[in-house]
Coordinates of C-alpha atoms in Angstrom, one line a residue:
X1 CA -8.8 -3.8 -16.3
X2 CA -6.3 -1.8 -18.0
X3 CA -5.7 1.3 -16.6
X4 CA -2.9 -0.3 -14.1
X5 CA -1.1 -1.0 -17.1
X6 CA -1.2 2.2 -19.6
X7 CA 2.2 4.0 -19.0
X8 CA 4.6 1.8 -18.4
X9 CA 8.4 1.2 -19.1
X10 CA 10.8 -1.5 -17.6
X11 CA 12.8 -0.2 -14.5
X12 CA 16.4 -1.1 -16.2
X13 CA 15.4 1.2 -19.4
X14 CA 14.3 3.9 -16.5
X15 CA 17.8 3.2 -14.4
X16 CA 19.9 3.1 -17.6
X17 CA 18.5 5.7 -19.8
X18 CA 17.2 9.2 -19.9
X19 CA 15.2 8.7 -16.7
X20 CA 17.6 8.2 -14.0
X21 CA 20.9 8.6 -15.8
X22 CA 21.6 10.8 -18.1
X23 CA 20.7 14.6 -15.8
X24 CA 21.2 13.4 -11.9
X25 CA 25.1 14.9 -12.6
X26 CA 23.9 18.1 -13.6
X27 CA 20.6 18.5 -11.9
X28 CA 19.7 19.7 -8.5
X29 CA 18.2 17.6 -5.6
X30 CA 15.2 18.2 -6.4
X31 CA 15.2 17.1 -9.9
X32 CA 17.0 14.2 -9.0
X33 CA 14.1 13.0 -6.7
X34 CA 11.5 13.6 -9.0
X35 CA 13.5 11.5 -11.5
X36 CA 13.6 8.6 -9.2
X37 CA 9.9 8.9 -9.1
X38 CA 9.2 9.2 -12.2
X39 CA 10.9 5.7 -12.2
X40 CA 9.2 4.0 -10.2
X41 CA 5.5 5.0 -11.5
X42 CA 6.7 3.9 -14.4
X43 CA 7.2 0.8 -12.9
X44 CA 4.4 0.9 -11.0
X45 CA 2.4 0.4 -14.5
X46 CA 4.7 -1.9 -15.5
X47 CA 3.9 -4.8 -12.7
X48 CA -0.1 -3.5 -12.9
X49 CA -0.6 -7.3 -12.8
X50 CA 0.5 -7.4 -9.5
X51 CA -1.3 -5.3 -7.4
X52 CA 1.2 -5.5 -4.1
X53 CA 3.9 -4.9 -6.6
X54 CA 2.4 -2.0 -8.0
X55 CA 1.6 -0.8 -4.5
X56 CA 4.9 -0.9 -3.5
X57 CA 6.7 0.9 -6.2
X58 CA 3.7 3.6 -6.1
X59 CA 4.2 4.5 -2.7
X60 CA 8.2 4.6 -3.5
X61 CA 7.2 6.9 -6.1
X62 CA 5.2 9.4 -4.0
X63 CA 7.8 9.5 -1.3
X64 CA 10.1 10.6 -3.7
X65 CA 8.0 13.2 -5.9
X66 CA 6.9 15.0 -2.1
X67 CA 10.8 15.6 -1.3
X68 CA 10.7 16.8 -4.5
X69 CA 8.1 19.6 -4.3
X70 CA 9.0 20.2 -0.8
X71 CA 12.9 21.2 -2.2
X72 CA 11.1 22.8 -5.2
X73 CA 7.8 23.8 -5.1
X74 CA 7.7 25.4 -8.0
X75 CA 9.0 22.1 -10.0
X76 CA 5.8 21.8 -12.5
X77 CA 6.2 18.3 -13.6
X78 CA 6.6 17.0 -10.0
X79 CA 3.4 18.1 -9.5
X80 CA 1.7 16.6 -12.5
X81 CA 3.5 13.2 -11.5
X82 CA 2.2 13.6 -8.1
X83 CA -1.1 13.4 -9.1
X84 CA -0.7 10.5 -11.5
X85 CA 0.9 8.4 -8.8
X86 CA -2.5 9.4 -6.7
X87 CA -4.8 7.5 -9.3
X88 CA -2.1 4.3 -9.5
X89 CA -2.8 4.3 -5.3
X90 CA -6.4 4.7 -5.4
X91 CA -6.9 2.3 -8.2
X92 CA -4.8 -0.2 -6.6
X93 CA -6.7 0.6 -3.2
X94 CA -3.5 1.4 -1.3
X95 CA -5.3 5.0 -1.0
X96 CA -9.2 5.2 -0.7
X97 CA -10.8 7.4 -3.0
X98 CA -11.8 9.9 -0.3
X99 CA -8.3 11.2 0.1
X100 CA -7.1 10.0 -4.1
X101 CA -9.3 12.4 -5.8
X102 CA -8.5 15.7 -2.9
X103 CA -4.9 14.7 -3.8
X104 CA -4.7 14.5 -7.5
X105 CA -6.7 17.7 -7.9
X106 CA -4.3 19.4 -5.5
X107 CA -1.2 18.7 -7.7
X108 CA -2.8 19.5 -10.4
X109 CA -4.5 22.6 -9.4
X110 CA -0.6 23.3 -8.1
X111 CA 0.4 23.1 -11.6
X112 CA -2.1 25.0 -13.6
X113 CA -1.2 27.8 -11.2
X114 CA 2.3 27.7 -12.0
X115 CA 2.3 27.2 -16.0
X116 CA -1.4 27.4 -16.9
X117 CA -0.2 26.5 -21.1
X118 CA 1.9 24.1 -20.6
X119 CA 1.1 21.3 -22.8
X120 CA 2.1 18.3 -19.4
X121 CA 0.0 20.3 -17.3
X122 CA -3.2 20.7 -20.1
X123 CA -2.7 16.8 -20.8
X124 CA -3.6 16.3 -17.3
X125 CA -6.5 18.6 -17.7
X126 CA -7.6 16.8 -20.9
X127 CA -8.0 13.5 -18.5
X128 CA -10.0 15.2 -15.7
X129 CA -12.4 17.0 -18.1
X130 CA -12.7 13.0 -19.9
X131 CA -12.8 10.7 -17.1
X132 CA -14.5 13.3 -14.8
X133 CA -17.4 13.1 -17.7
X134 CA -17.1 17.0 -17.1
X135 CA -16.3 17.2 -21.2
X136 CA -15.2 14.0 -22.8
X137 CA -15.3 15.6 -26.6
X138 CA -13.1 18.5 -24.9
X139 CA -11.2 16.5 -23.1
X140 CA -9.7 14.2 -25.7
X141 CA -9.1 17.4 -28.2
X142 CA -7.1 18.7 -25.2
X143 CA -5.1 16.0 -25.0
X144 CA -4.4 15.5 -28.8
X145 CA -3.5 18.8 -28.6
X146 CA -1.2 18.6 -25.6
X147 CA 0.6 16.0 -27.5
X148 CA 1.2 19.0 -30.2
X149 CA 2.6 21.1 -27.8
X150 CA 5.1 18.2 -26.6
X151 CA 6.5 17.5 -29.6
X152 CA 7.2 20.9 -30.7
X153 CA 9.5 20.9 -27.7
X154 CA 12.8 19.9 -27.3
X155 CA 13.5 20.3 -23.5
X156 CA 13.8 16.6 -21.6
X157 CA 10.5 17.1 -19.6
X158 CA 8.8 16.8 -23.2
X159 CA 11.0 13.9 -24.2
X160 CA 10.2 12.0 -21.1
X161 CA 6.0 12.4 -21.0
X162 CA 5.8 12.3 -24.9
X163 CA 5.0 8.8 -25.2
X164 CA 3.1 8.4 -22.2
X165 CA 0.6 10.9 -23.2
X166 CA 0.3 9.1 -26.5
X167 CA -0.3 5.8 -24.4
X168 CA -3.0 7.7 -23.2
X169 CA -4.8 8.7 -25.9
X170 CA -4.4 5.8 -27.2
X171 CA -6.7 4.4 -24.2
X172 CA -9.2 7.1 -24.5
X173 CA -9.4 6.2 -28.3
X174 CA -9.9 2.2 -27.1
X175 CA -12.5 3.6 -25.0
X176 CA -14.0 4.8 -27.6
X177 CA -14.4 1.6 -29.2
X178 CA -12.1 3.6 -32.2
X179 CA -9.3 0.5 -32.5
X180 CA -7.9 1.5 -36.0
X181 CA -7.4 4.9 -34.5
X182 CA -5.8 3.9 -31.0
X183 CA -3.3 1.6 -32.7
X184 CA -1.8 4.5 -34.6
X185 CA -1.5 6.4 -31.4
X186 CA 0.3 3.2 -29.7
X187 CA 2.5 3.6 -32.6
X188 CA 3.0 7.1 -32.1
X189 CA 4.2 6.2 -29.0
X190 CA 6.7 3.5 -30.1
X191 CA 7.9 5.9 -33.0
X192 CA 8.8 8.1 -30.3
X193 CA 10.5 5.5 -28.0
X194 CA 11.2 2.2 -29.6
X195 CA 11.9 0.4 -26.4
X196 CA 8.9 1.3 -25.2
X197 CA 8.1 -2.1 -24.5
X198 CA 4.9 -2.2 -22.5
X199 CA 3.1 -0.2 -25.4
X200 CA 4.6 -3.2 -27.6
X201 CA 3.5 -6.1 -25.4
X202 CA 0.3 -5.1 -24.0
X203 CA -1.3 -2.0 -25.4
X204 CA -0.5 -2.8 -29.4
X205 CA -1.7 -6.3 -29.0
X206 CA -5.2 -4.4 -28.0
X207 CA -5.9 -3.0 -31.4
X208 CA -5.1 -6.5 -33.0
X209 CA -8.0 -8.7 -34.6
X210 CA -9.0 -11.4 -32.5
X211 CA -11.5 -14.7 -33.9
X212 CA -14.4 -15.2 -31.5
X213 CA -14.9 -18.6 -32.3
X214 CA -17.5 -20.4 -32.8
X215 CA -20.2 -21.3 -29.6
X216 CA -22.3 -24.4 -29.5
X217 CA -26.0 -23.3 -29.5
X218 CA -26.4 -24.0 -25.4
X219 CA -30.0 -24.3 -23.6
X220 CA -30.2 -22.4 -20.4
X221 CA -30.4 -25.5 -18.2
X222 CA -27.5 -28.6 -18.1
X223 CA -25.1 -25.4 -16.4
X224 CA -23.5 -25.9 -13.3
X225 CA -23.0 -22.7 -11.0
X226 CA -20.2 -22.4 -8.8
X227 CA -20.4 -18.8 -8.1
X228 CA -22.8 -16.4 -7.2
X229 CA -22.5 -12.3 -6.9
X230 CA -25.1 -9.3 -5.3
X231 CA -26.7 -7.1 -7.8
X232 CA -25.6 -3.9 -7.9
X233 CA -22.3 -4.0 -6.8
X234 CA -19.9 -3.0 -9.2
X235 CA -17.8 0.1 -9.7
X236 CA -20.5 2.0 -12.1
X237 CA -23.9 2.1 -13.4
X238 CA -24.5 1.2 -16.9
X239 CA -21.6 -1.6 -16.7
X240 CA -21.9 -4.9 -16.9
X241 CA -23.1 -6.2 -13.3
X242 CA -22.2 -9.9 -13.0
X243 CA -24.6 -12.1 -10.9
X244 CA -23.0 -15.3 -11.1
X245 CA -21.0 -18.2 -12.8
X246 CA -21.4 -21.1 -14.1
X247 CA -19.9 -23.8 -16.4
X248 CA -20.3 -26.9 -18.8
X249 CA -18.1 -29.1 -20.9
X250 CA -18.1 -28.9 -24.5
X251 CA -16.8 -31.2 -27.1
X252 CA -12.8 -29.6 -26.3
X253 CA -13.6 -26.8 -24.0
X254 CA -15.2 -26.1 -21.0
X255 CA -17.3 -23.2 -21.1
X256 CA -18.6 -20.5 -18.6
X257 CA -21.5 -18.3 -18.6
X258 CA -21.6 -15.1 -16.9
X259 CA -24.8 -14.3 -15.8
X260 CA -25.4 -10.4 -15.9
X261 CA -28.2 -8.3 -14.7
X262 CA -28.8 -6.9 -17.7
X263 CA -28.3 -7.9 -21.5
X264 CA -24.6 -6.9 -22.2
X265 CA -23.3 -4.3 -24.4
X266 CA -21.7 -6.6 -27.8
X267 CA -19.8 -4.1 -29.0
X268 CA -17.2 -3.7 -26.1
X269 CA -17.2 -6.8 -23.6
X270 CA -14.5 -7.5 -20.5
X271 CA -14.2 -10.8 -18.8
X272 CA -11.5 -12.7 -16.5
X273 CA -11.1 -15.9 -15.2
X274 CA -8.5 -15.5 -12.2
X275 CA -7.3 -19.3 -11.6
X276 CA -5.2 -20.3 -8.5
X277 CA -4.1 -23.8 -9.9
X278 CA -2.2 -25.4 -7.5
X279 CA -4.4 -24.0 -4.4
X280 CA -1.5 -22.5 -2.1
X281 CA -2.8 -18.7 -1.7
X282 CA 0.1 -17.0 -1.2
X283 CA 2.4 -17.6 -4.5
X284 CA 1.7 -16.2 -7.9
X285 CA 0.5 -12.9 -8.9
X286 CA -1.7 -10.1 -6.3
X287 CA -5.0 -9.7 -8.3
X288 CA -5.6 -5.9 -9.5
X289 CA -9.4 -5.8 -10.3
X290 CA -11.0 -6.0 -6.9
X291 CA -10.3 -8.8 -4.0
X292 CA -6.4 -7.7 -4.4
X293 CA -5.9 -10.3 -1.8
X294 CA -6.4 -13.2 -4.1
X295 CA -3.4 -14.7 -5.9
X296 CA -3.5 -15.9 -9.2
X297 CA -1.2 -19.0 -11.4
X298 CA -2.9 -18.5 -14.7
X299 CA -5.7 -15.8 -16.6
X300 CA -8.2 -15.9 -18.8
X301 CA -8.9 -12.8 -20.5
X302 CA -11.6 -11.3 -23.2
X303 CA -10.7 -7.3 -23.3
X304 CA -12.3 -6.9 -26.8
X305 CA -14.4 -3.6 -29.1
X306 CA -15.5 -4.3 -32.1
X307 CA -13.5 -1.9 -34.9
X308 CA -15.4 0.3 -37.7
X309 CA -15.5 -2.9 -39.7
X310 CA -17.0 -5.0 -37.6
X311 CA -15.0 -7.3 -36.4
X312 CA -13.3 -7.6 -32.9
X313 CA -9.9 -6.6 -31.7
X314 CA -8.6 -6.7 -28.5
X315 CA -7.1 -9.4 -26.5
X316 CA -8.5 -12.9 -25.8
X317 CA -6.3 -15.7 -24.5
X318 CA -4.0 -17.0 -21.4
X319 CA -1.5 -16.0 -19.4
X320 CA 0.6 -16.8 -16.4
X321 CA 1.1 -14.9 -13.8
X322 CA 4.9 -14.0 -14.5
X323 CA 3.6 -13.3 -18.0
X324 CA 0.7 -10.7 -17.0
X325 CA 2.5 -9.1 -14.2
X326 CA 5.1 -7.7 -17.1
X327 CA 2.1 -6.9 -19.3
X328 CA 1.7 -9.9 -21.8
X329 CA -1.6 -10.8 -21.4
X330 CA -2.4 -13.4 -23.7
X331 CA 0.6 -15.6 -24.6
X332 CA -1.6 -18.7 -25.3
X333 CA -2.3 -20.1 -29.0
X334 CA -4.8 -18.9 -31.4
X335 CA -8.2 -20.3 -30.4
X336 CA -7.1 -21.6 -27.1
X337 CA -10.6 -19.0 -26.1
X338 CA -13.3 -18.1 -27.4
X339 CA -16.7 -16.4 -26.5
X340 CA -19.6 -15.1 -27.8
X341 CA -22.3 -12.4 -26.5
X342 CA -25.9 -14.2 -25.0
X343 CA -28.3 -10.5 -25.3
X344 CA -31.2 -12.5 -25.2
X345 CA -30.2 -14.4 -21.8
X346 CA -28.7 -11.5 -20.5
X347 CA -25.3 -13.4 -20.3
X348 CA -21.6 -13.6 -22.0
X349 CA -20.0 -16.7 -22.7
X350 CA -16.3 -17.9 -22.6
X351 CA -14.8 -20.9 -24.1
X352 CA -11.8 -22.4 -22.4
X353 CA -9.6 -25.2 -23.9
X354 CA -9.6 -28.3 -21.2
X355 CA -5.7 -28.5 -21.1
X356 CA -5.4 -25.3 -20.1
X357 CA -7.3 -26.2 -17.1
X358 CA -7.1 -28.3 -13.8
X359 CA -9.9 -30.8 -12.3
X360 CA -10.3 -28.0 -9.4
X361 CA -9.6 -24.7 -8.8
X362 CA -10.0 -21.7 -7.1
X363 CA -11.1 -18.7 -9.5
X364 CA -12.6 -14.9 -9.5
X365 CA -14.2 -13.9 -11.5
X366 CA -14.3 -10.2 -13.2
X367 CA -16.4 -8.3 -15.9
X368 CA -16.4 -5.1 -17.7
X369 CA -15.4 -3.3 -20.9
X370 CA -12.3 -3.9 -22.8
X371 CA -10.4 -1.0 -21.2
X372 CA -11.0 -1.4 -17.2
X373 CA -13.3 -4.0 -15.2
X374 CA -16.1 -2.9 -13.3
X375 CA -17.4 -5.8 -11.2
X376 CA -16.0 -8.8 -9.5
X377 CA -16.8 -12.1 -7.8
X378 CA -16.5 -13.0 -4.8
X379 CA -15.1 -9.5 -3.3
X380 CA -12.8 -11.6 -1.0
X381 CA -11.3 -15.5 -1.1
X382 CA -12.9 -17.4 -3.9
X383 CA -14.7 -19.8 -5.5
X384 CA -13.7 -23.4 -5.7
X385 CA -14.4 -25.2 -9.2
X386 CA -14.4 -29.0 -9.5
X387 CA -14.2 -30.2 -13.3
X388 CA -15.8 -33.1 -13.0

């Protein structure tokens, strides 16, 4: 779910600051073009909540960093931003993963050739050996100390990626279900660059105590289902798989329980209600967990880990779209959600104030951990839901 969103700044901090501004008089050609794409990946993460968004500025992004290399090919961070943009692509399926993951090891492998020690190129390292589950223990000491070697420096290059590559240890430290720990590397990041604002409205907010509620004691019948999913057809194994939707009324709320195909994991849970309110397809945000040609008016989203002292942080509320597509999740008010964890019926459960609502809908439906979704339903159009 989040890994559209984790290194982001807003374009007019990019155009009117260090990134575009302050070395295109006294740089070459290429440096100027790998500063302009530098900008807009950044920006790319910064509208992750709109997928065609994203898409766009991605592939602006790449253009630029190629004329880059190709005036410069020995211009290291152009090819470590290369193969950042690659993952942004695939994970936003403008690239398929057959010609991503070729790509993004090529830059790389480009840039460990050229400066094998230098702290941006091991930080890129450090996330293959992680997410590559080549070396997960190595890979996040790499990366902490990457962020070592950046800081000792004082050249721009260092200044620019410092805190990104906090951002994302941060996420491998969410990941990690280690929220006390992650928030202190979000706030690394912000103590590096104040106006870092997408660190401060959506990565911060992930580390913050959130109340679960309390769930009426339901039976398994008196549920409606109004969607339906294949088993087996999310991104991983081991994730949660969903099988289907379906809801109930409560006293206040309406509720919805996602069946799974096995009983879910409590201590990191990920679920989203994608609504299309007012049933015209085509306005409001482009959805980024799967079926990226659905649009969504309003989100409901549980991206919570429980902490080392047991409670759960993370973020669990409602959005709009214009409000998620810059990164604010959850803008809603305390205990407009809550949910709770069914093990024994193999099912999560979400709690939705009705006047967030409308009588009928169209909605997907998404489930995985707090830090990125793994399976979604339906894979294209969606479900209509009549509150009735």
């Amino acid at each position: 779910m989040l890994l559209a969103f984790v290194f982001a700044l807003t374009l007019p901090q990019l155009v009117d600051g260090v990134f575009r501004g302050e070395r295109v008089a006294d740089s070459g050609a290429a440096r100027v073009e790998y500063q302009l794409a530098f900008a807009d990946w950044m920006d790319s993460q910064n509208v992750g909540g709109d997928s065609a968004l994203a898409t766009a500025a991605a592939k602006r992004a790449m253009a630029s960093v190629d004329r880059a290399i190709a005036l410069d090919p020995a211009l290291v961070p152009a090819h470590v931003l290369r193969s950042r943009i690659g993952f942004v692509l695939m994970f936003h399926g403008a690239m398929p993963m057959t010609e991503a993951r070729p790509l993004m090891l090529e830059s790389f492998t480009a840039a460990k050739k050229l400066a094998p020690e230098d702290p941006l190129v091991t930080s890129l390292e450090a996330a293959f050996l992680y997410y590559g589950n080549q070396g997960r223990e190595q890979g996040r000491a790499l990366l902490r100390k990457s962020i070592d070697g950046l800081a000792a420096r004082q050249d721009e290059d260092a200044r620019l990626w410092l805190p990104v590559v906090w951002s994302w240890y941060g996420i491998m430290l969410l990941g990690e279900g280690e929220m006390e720990q992650a928030r202190a590397a979000f706030e690394s990041a912000l103590a590096v660059r104040p106006d870092y604002e997408y660190v401060r409205s959506a990565m911060l907010p992930m580390t913050a105590a959130v109340d679960a509620g309390e769930a009426p004691v339901f039976s398994r019948e008196g549920w409606t289902p109004f969607l339906a999913d294949a088993e087996g057809d999310g991104k991983g194994k081991g994730l949660p798989d969903l099988r289907g939707v379906a809801w109930r009324a409560g006293e206040d709320r309406v509720w919805f329980r996602f069946g799974l195909a096995a009983a879910p994991d409590p201590s990191r849970i990920g679920m989203n209600l994608a609504l299309d309110l007012d049933g015209d397809p085509v306005n409001g945000g482009s959805w980024w967990a799967g079926n990226r040609g659905f649009r969504y008016d309003r989100v409901v989203t549980v991206w919570v880990a429980r902490g080392a002292d047991g409670r759960y942080r993370g973020s669990s509320g409602v959005a709009d779209a214009a409000d998620i597509v810059r990164g604010r999740f959850t803008t809603s008010a305390p205990g407009t959600v809550a949910f709770a964890v069914d093990a024994e019926n193999d099912a999560l459960l979400v709690g939705v104030r009705r006047d967030v609502l409308k009588d009928t809908m169209r909605v997907v439906a998404t489930v995985g951990t707090n830090t990125d979704w793994n399976d979604v339903a339906p894979a294209e159009g969606a479900a209509l839901l009549e509150l009735h």
